[in-house]
CSV table of C-alpha atoms in Angstrom, one decimal:
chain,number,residue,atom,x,y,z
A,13,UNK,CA,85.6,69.6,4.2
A,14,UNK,CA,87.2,66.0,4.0
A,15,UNK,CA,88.7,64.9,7.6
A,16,UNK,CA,92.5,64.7,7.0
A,17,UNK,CA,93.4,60.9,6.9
A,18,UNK,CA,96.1,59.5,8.9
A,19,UNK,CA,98.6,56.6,9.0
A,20,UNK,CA,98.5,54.8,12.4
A,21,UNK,CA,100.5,51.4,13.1
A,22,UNK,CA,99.6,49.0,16.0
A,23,UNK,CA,102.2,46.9,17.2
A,24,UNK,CA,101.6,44.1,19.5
A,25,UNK,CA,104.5,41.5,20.6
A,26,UNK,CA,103.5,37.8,20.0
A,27,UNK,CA,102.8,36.6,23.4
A,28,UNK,CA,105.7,38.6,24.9
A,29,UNK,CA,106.4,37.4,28.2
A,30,UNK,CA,106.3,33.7,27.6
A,31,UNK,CA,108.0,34.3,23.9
A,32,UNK,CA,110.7,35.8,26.3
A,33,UNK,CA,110.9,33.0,28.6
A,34,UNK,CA,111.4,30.4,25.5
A,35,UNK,CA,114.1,32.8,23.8
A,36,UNK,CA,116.0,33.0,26.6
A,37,UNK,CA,115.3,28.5,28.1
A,38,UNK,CA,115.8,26.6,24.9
A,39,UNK,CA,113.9,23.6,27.5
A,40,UNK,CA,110.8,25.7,27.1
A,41,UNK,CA,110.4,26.2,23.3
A,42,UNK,CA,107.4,24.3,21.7
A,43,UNK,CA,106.2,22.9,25.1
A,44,UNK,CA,102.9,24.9,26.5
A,45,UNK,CA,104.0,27.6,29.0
A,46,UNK,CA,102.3,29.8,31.6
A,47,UNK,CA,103.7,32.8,32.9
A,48,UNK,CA,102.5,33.3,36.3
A,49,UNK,CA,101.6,32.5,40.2
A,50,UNK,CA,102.2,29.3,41.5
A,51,UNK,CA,100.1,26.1,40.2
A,52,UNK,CA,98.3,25.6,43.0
A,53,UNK,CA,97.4,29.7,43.9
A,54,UNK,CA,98.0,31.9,40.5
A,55,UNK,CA,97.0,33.5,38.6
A,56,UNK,CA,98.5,33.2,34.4
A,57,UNK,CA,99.4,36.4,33.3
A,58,UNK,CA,101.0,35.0,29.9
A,59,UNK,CA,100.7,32.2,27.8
A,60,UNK,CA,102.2,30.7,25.3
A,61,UNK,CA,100.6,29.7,21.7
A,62,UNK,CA,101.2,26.4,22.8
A,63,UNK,CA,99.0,26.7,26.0
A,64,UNK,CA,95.9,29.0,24.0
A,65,UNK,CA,95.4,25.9,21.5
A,66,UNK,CA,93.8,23.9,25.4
A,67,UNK,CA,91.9,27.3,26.1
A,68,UNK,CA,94.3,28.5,28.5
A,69,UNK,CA,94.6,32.4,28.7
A,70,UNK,CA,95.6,35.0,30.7
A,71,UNK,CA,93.7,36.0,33.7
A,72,UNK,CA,92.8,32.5,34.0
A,73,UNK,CA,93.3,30.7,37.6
A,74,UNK,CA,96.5,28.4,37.5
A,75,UNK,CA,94.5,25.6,38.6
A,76,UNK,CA,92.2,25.9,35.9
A,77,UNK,CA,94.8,26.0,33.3
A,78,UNK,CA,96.5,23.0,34.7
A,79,UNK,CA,92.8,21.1,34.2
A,80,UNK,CA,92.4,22.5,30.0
A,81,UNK,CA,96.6,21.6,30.4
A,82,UNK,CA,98.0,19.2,32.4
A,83,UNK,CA,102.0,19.3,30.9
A,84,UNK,CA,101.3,23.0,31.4
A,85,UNK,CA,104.7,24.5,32.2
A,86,UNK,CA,104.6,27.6,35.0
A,87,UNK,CA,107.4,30.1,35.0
A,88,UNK,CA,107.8,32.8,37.8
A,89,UNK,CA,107.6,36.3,35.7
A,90,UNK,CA,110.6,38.4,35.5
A,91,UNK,CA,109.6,42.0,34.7
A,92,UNK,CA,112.8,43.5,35.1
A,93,UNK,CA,113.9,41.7,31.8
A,94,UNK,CA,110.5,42.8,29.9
A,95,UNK,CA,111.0,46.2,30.5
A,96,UNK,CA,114.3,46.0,29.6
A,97,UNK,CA,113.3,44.6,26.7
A,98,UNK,CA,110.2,46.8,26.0
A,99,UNK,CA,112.5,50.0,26.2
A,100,UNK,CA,114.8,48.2,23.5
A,101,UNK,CA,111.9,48.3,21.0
A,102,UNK,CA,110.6,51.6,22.2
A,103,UNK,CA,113.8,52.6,20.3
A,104,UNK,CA,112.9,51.0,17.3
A,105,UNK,CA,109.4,52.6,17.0
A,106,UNK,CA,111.4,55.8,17.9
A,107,UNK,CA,113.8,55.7,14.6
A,108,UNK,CA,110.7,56.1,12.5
A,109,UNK,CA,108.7,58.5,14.7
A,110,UNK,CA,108.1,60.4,18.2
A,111,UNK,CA,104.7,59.3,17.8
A,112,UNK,CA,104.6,56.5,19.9
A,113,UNK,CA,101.7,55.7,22.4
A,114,UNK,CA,102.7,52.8,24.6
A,115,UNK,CA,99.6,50.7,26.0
A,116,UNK,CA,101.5,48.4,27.7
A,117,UNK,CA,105.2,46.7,27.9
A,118,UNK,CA,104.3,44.6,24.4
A,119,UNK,CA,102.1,46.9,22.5
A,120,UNK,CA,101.8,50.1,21.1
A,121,UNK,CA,100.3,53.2,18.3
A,122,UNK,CA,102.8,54.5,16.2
A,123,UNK,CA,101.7,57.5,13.9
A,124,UNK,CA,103.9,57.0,10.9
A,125,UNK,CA,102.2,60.1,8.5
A,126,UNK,CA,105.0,62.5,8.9
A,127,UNK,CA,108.0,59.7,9.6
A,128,UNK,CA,111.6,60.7,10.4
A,129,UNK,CA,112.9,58.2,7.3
A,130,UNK,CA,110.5,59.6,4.6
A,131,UNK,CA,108.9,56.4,3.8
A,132,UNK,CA,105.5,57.4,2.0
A,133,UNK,CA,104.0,53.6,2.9
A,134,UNK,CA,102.8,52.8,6.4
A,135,UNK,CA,103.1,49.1,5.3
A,136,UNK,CA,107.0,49.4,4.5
A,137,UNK,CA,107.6,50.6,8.0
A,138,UNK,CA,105.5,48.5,10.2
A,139,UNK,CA,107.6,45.5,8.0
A,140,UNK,CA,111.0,47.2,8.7
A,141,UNK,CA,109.6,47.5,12.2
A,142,UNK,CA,108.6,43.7,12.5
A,143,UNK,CA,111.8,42.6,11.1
A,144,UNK,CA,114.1,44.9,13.4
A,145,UNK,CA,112.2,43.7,16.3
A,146,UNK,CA,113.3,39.7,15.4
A,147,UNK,CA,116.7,40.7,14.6
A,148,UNK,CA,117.6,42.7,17.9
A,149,UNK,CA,115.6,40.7,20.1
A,150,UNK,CA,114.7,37.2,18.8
A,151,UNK,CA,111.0,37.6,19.1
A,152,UNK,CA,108.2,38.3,17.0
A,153,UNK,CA,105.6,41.0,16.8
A,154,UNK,CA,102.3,42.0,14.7
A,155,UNK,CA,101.4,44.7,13.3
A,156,UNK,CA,98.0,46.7,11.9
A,157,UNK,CA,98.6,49.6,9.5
A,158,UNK,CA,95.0,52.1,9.2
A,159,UNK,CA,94.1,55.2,9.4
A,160,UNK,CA,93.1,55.4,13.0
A,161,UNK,CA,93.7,53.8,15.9
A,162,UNK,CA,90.5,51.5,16.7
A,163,UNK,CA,91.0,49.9,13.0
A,164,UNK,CA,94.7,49.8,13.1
A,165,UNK,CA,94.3,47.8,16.7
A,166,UNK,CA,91.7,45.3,14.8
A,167,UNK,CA,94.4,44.9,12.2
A,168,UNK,CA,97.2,44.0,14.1
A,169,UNK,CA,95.3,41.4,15.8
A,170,UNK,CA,93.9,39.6,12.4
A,171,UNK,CA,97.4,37.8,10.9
A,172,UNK,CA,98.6,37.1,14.5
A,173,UNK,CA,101.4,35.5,15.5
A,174,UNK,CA,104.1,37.1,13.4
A,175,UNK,CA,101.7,38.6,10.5
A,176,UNK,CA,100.8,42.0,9.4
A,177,UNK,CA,97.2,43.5,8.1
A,178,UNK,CA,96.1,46.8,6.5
A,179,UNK,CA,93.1,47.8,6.6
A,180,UNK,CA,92.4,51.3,4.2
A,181,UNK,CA,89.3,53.9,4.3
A,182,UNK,CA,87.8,51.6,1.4
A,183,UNK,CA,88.4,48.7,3.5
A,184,UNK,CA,87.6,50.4,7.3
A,185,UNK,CA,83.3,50.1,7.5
A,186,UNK,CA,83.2,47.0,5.6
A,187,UNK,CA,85.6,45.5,7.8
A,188,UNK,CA,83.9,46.5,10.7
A,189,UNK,CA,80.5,45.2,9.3
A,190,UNK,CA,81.3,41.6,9.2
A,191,UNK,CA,82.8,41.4,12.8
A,192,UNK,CA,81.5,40.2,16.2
A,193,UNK,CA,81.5,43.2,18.5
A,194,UNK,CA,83.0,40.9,20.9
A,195,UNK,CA,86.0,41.5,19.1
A,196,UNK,CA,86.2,45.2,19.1
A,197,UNK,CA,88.6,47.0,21.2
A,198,UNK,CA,87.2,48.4,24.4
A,199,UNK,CA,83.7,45.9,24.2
A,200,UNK,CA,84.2,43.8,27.1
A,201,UNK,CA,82.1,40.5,28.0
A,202,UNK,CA,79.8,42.5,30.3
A,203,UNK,CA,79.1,45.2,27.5
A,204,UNK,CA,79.2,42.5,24.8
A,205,UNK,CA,76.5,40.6,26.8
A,206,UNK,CA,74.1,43.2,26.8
A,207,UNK,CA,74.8,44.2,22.6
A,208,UNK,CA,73.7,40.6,22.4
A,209,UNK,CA,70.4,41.0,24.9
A,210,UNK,CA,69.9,44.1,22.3
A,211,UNK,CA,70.3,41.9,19.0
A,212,UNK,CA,74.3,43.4,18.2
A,213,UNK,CA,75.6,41.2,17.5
A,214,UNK,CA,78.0,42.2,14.6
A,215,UNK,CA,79.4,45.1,13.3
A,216,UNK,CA,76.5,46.0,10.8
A,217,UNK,CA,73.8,45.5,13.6
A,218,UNK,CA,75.6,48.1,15.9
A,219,UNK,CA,75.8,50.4,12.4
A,220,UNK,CA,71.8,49.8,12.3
A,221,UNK,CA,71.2,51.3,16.1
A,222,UNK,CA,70.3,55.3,15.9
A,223,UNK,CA,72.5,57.1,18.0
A,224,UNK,CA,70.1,57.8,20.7
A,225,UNK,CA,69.4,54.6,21.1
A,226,UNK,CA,72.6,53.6,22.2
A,227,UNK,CA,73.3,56.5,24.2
A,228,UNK,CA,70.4,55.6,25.9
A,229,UNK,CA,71.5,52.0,26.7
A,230,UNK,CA,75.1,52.7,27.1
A,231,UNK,CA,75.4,56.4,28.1
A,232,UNK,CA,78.7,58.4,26.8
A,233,UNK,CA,80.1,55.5,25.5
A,234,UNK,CA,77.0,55.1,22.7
A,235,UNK,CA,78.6,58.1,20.9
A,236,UNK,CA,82.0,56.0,20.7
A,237,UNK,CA,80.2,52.5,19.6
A,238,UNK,CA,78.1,54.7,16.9
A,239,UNK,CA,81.4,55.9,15.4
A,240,UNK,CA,83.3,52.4,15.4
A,241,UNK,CA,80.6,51.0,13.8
A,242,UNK,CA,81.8,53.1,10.8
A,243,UNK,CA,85.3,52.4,10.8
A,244,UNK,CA,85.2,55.9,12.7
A,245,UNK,CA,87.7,56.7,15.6
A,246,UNK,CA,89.6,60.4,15.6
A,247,UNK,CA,91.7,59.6,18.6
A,248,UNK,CA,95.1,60.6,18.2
A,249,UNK,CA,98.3,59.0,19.2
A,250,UNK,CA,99.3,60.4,22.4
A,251,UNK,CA,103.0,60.5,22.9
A,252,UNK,CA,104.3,60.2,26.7
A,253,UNK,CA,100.6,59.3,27.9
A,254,UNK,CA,100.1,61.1,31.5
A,255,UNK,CA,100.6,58.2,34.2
A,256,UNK,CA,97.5,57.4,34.9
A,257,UNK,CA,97.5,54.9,37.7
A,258,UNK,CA,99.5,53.1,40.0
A,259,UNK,CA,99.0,49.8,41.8
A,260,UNK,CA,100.2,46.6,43.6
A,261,UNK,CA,98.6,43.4,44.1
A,262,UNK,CA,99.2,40.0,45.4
A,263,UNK,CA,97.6,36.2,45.8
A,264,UNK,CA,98.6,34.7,49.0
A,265,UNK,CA,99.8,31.1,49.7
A,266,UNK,CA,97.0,30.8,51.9
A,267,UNK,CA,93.4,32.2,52.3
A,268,UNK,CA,93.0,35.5,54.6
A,269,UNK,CA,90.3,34.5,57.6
A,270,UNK,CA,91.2,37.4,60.1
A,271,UNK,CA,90.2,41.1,59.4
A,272,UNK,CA,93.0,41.6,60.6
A,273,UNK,CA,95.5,40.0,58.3
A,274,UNK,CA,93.5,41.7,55.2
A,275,UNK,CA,94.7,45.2,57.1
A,276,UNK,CA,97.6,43.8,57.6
A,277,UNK,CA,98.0,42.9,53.7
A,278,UNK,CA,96.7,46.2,52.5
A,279,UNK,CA,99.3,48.1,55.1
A,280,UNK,CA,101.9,46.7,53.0
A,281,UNK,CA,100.9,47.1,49.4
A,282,UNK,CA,100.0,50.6,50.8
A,283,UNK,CA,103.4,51.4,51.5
A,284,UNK,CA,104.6,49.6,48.9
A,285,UNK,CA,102.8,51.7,46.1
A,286,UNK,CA,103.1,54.8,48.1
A,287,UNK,CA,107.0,54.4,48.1
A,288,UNK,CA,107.0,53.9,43.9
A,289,UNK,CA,104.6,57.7,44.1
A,290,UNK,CA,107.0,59.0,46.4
A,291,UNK,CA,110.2,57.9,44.3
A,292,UNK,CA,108.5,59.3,40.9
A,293,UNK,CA,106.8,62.0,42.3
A,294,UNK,CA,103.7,60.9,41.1
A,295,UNK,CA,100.6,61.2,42.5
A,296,UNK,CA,96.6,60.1,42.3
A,297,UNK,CA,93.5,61.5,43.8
A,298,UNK,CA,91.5,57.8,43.5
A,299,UNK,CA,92.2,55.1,46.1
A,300,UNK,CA,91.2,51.6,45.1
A,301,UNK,CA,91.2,48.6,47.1
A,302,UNK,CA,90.6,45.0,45.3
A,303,UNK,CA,89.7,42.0,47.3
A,304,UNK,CA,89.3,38.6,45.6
A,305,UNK,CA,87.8,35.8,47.5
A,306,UNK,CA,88.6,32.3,47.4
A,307,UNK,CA,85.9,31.4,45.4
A,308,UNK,CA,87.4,34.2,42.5
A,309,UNK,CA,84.2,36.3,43.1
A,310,UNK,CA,86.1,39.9,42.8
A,311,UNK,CA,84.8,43.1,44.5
A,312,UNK,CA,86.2,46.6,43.9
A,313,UNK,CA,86.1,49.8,46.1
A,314,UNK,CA,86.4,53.2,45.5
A,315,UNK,CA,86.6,56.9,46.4
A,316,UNK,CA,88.0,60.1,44.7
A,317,UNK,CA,90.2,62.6,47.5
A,318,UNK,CA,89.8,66.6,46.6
A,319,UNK,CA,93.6,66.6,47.1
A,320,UNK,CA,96.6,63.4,45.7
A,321,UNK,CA,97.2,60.9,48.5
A,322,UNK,CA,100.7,61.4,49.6
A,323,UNK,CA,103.2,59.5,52.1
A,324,UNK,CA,102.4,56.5,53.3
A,325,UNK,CA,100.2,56.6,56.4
A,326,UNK,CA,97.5,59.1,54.1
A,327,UNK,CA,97.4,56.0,51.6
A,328,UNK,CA,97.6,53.3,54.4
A,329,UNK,CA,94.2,55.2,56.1
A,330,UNK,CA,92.9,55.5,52.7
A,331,UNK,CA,92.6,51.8,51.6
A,332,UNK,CA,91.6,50.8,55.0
A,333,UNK,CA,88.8,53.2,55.1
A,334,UNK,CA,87.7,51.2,52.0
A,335,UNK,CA,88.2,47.8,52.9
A,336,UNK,CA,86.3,48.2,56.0
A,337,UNK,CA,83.1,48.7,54.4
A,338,UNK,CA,83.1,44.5,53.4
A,339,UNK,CA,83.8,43.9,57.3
A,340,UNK,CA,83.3,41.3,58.3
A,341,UNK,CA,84.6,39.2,56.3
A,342,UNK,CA,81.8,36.7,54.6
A,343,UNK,CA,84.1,34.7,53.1
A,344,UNK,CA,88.3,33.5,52.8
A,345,UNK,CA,90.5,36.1,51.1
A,346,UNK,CA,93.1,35.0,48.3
A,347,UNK,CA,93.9,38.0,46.6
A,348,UNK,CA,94.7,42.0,47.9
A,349,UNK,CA,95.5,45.2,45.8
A,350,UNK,CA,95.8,48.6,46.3
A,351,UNK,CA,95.5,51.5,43.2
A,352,UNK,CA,96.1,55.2,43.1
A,353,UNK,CA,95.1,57.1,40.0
A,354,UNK,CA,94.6,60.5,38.8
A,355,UNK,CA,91.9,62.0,37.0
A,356,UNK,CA,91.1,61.4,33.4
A,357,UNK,CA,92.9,63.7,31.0
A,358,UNK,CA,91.5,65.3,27.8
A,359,UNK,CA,92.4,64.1,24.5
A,360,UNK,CA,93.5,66.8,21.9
A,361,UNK,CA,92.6,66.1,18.2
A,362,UNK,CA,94.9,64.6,15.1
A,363,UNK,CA,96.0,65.7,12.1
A,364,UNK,CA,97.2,65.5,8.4
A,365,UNK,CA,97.2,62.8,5.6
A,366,UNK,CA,98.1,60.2,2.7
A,367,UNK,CA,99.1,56.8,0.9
A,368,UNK,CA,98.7,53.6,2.7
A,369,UNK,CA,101.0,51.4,0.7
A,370,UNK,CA,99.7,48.1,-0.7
A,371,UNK,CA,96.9,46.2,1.7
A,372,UNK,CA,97.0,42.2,1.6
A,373,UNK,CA,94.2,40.4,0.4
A,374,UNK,CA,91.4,40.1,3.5
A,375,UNK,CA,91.5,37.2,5.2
């Protein structure tokens, strides 16, 4: 029996926080902008198209943008106003369908194959989409248009900024053939780096690789890479996504020496997360601490409770349980966080089918 084929947008705001921070300081527009931590301490969690054409990208220490980009521009984030903003457009997506998958504030899955306006082509709405999103907000967004989720991700990502893709199930494994896996969704530099020490480079070398083989080399995640390879992926669009974490973090103005002030740090973020659990009545069963040391070397620690972490002195004990495992401390301290998350939830299986409306030429 033919799998039913679905009609799955991807729509992904033009790099939203710093597009924000332009729209709303005229100064700002056309001049290459960071949003972020300070210049000397940061760390850029935006950037503007301006600042990617030096190389600067998020993630990226401030002082190492401000070498690729020395007019580099630095504005303190405001996440009240991109939330504000993101639940704006959540009611766009919302006209067309309950369907909507949030990844983050700028980006989302939309399953447009039963739609509440009756349009039969998934291209027509992600264009209504885009052009409702510039005239209520001022920004721009693209947008991929497939029939699952993995392609329709790719899609949105090849006409960016302000551009829209479709790639169809005669399109989908020849698409995915003539692509680096490094650009796949969900193939990180690590797991990219070893494709590469295996000879995957590309789409069509991953194809080439016998299932067992890569579940050999990258356990239950070979099954997923075997089915991408083939424009494969029957994930469905999970409205109202399970919370599946909660966290805080901070880079200090200067370097943590003490043990002491690292307790002292994670105490606080502690109570700080454990207040936004308390206040949602949400809670985790994972406690991670993050500690990242002034040289940027990162190190992660974890550990899984038979019961959720409540109120703030279970959390506190927690974290500092953790923490005191890379006492003493062999180097400065710039950077503390504290995470609670919940167990991984199951994904149920998608549905029905049809027409993808016209697909651009490829690129």
């Amino acid at each position: 029996m033919t799998a039913p084929i679905r009609k799955i947008c991807h729509v992904d705001l033009d790099a939203f926080y710093a597009s924000v921070e332009q729209r709303d300081d005229p100064a700002l527009r056309g001049r290459p902008l960071a949003v972020g931590g300070s210049r000397e301490r940061g760390v850029v969690a935006a950037a503007s198209y301006e600042a990617r054409r030096f190389g600067v990208r998020s993630a990226m220490p401030s002082s190492q943008a401000l070498r690729l980009c020395p007019e580099l521009v630095f504005v303190k984030p405001r996440f009240e106003v991109y939330r504000a903003i993101s639940r704006q457009i959540r009611g766009i997506y919302e006209a067309y369908t309950p369907l909507v998958e949030p990844l983050s504030l700028d980006e989302a899955y939309l399953d447009v194959t039963e739609n509440l306006k009756g349009i039969p082509w998934a291209s027509r709405i992600a264009t209504e989409i885009r052009a409702a999103i510039r005239a209520e907000t001022g920004l721009t967004a693209s947008a991929g248009v497939s029939y699952n989720k993995f392609l329709a991700k790719l899609a949105s990502d090849h006409r960016k900024p302000d551009g829209q893709f479709v790639i169809t199930p005669e399109m989908g494994p020849g698409f995915v053939e003539g692509l680096e896996v490094a650009r796949f969704h969900g193939v990180g530099p690590a797991t990219a780096a070893k494709m590469h020490r295996l000879g995957i480079r590309t789409g069509r070398d991953l194809r080439e690789q016998p299932l067992a083989v890569l579940q050999q080399h990258f356990g239950k995640a070979g099954a997923h890479f075997h089915a991408i390879a083939r424009g494969e992926d029957d994930r469905p669009v999970r409205p109202d996504r399970p919370r599946r974490s909660s966290g805080s973090e901070t880079t200090y103005p200067q370097d943590l020496t003490e043990t002491a002030q690292v307790e002292a740090g994670l105490a606080a973020l502690a109570a700080e997360v454990s207040d936004w659990c308390e206040r949602h009545r949400w809670f985790g069963r994972t406690v991670t601490v993050k500690l990242r040391y002034a040289d940027f070397r990162t190190v992660t620690r974890s550990r899984t409770r038979p019961a959720p972490v409540q109120g703030r002195e279970a959390l506190t004990a927690a974290a500092l349980d953790l923490v005191r495992g890379l006492f003493p401390l062999r180097r400065p301290v710039r950077l503390l966080g504290v995470t609670v998350a919940a167990a991984e939830a199951t994904e149920e299986r998608a549905q029905p089918s049809f027409d993808f409306g016209p697909a651009p030429p490829a690129a």
